[in-house]
């Protein structure tokens, strides 16, 4: 359901001492993204865990818009000569 709604990732934290939770999340595909030192009030560290979803293909209408935007950016970039001319004008 999260992937269908466009979610890119799920993030959660678990105590480094909670071996059961870490094993479960690992089996579900979560990766350990970061260690958070003294994260909990009791002073225990935590792991920030992330489950990354693959990028889905854009619908054809959005794909065309993305290509048009990329083409526009490519055509409006200035080269070294134009940049030098801009700097001289300042």
mmCIF file of C-alpha atoms in Angstrom:
data_model
loop_
_atom_site.group_PDB
_atom_site.id
_atom_site.type_symbol
_atom_site.label_atom_id
_atom_site.label_comp_id
_atom_site.label_asym_id
_atom_site.label_seq_id
_atom_site.Cartn_x
_atom_site.Cartn_y
_atom_site.Cartn_z
ATOM 1 C CA UNK A 1 0.000 0.000 0.000
ATOM 2 C CA UNK A 2 2.865 2.414 0.793
ATOM 3 C CA UNK A 3 4.538 1.737 -2.555
ATOM 4 C CA UNK A 4 1.244 2.312 -4.373
ATOM 5 C CA UNK A 5 0.862 5.693 -2.683
ATOM 6 C CA UNK A 6 4.334 6.792 -3.850
ATOM 7 C CA UNK A 7 6.281 6.213 -0.633
ATOM 8 C CA UNK A 8 10.030 5.936 -1.296
ATOM 9 C CA UNK A 9 11.164 4.605 2.074
ATOM 10 C CA UNK A 10 10.135 3.595 5.572
ATOM 11 C CA UNK A 11 12.351 4.693 8.465
ATOM 12 C CA UNK A 12 12.330 3.482 12.061
ATOM 13 C CA UNK A 13 14.641 3.153 15.040
ATOM 14 C CA UNK A 14 15.396 0.101 17.171
ATOM 15 C CA UNK A 15 17.645 -0.374 20.201
ATOM 16 C CA UNK A 16 20.987 -1.947 19.335
ATOM 17 C CA UNK A 17 20.340 -4.448 22.153
ATOM 18 C CA UNK A 18 16.987 -5.562 20.686
ATOM 19 C CA UNK A 19 18.335 -8.499 18.697
ATOM 20 C CA UNK A 20 14.873 -9.930 17.970
ATOM 21 C CA UNK A 21 13.585 -6.710 16.419
ATOM 22 C CA UNK A 22 16.794 -6.181 14.439
ATOM 23 C CA UNK A 23 16.593 -9.736 13.080
ATOM 24 C CA UNK A 24 12.924 -9.318 12.134
ATOM 25 C CA UNK A 25 13.486 -5.995 10.392
ATOM 26 C CA UNK A 26 16.527 -7.433 8.623
ATOM 27 C CA UNK A 27 14.418 -10.305 7.254
ATOM 28 C CA UNK A 28 11.859 -7.761 6.049
ATOM 29 C CA UNK A 29 14.553 -5.947 4.047
ATOM 30 C CA UNK A 30 15.458 -3.038 6.323
ATOM 31 C CA UNK A 31 19.059 -1.843 6.257
ATOM 32 C CA UNK A 32 20.992 -0.208 9.082
ATOM 33 C CA UNK A 33 21.449 3.337 7.866
ATOM 34 C CA UNK A 34 22.959 4.966 10.956
ATOM 35 C CA UNK A 35 23.859 4.347 14.585
ATOM 36 C CA UNK A 36 22.305 6.894 16.941
ATOM 37 C CA UNK A 37 24.401 7.200 20.095
ATOM 38 C CA UNK A 38 22.496 7.513 23.395
ATOM 39 C CA UNK A 39 19.252 7.833 21.419
ATOM 40 C CA UNK A 40 16.938 6.573 24.128
ATOM 41 C CA UNK A 41 16.397 8.197 27.549
ATOM 42 C CA UNK A 42 17.978 5.163 29.218
ATOM 43 C CA UNK A 43 21.227 5.923 27.326
ATOM 44 C CA UNK A 44 21.033 2.966 24.941
ATOM 45 C CA UNK A 45 22.082 3.465 21.331
ATOM 46 C CA UNK A 46 19.711 2.843 18.451
ATOM 47 C CA UNK A 47 20.002 1.913 14.808
ATOM 48 C CA UNK A 48 18.073 3.939 12.271
ATOM 49 C CA UNK A 49 16.685 1.348 9.876
ATOM 50 C CA UNK A 50 15.419 2.040 6.372
ATOM 51 C CA UNK A 51 13.361 0.031 3.941
ATOM 52 C CA UNK A 52 13.888 1.482 0.480
ATOM 53 C CA UNK A 53 11.285 0.979 -2.221
ATOM 54 C CA UNK A 54 12.359 0.688 -5.863
ATOM 55 C CA UNK A 55 11.505 3.582 -8.145
ATOM 56 C CA UNK A 56 8.434 2.868 -10.176
ATOM 57 C CA UNK A 57 8.104 3.764 -13.815
ATOM 58 C CA UNK A 58 6.338 7.060 -14.358
ATOM 59 C CA UNK A 59 2.970 6.983 -16.130
ATOM 60 C CA UNK A 60 3.347 7.947 -19.823
ATOM 61 C CA UNK A 61 1.914 11.452 -19.266
ATOM 62 C CA UNK A 62 4.403 12.230 -16.459
ATOM 63 C CA UNK A 63 7.265 10.614 -18.363
ATOM 64 C CA UNK A 64 6.663 13.015 -21.279
ATOM 65 C CA UNK A 65 6.657 16.006 -18.899
ATOM 66 C CA UNK A 66 9.934 14.837 -17.315
ATOM 67 C CA UNK A 67 11.577 14.460 -20.729
ATOM 68 C CA UNK A 68 10.329 17.900 -21.801
ATOM 69 C CA UNK A 69 11.705 19.449 -18.591
ATOM 70 C CA UNK A 70 15.091 17.763 -19.098
ATOM 71 C CA UNK A 71 15.214 19.005 -22.696
ATOM 72 C CA UNK A 72 14.390 22.553 -21.558
ATOM 73 C CA UNK A 73 17.158 22.499 -18.929
ATOM 74 C CA UNK A 74 19.665 21.250 -21.504
ATOM 75 C CA UNK A 75 18.747 24.011 -23.976
ATOM 76 C CA UNK A 76 18.939 26.804 -21.389
ATOM 77 C CA UNK A 77 22.351 25.959 -19.924
ATOM 78 C CA UNK A 78 25.025 28.535 -20.609
ATOM 79 C CA UNK A 79 28.464 27.664 -21.851
ATOM 80 C CA UNK A 80 31.808 29.144 -20.768
ATOM 81 C CA UNK A 81 31.578 32.002 -23.270
ATOM 82 C CA UNK A 82 28.150 33.059 -22.041
ATOM 83 C CA UNK A 83 29.271 32.798 -18.404
ATOM 84 C CA UNK A 84 32.323 34.978 -19.072
ATOM 85 C CA UNK A 85 30.116 37.537 -20.792
ATOM 86 C CA UNK A 86 27.724 37.565 -17.836
ATOM 87 C CA UNK A 87 30.596 38.132 -15.402
ATOM 88 C CA UNK A 88 31.975 41.025 -17.474
ATOM 89 C CA UNK A 89 28.538 42.665 -17.312
ATOM 90 C CA UNK A 90 28.573 42.543 -13.489
#
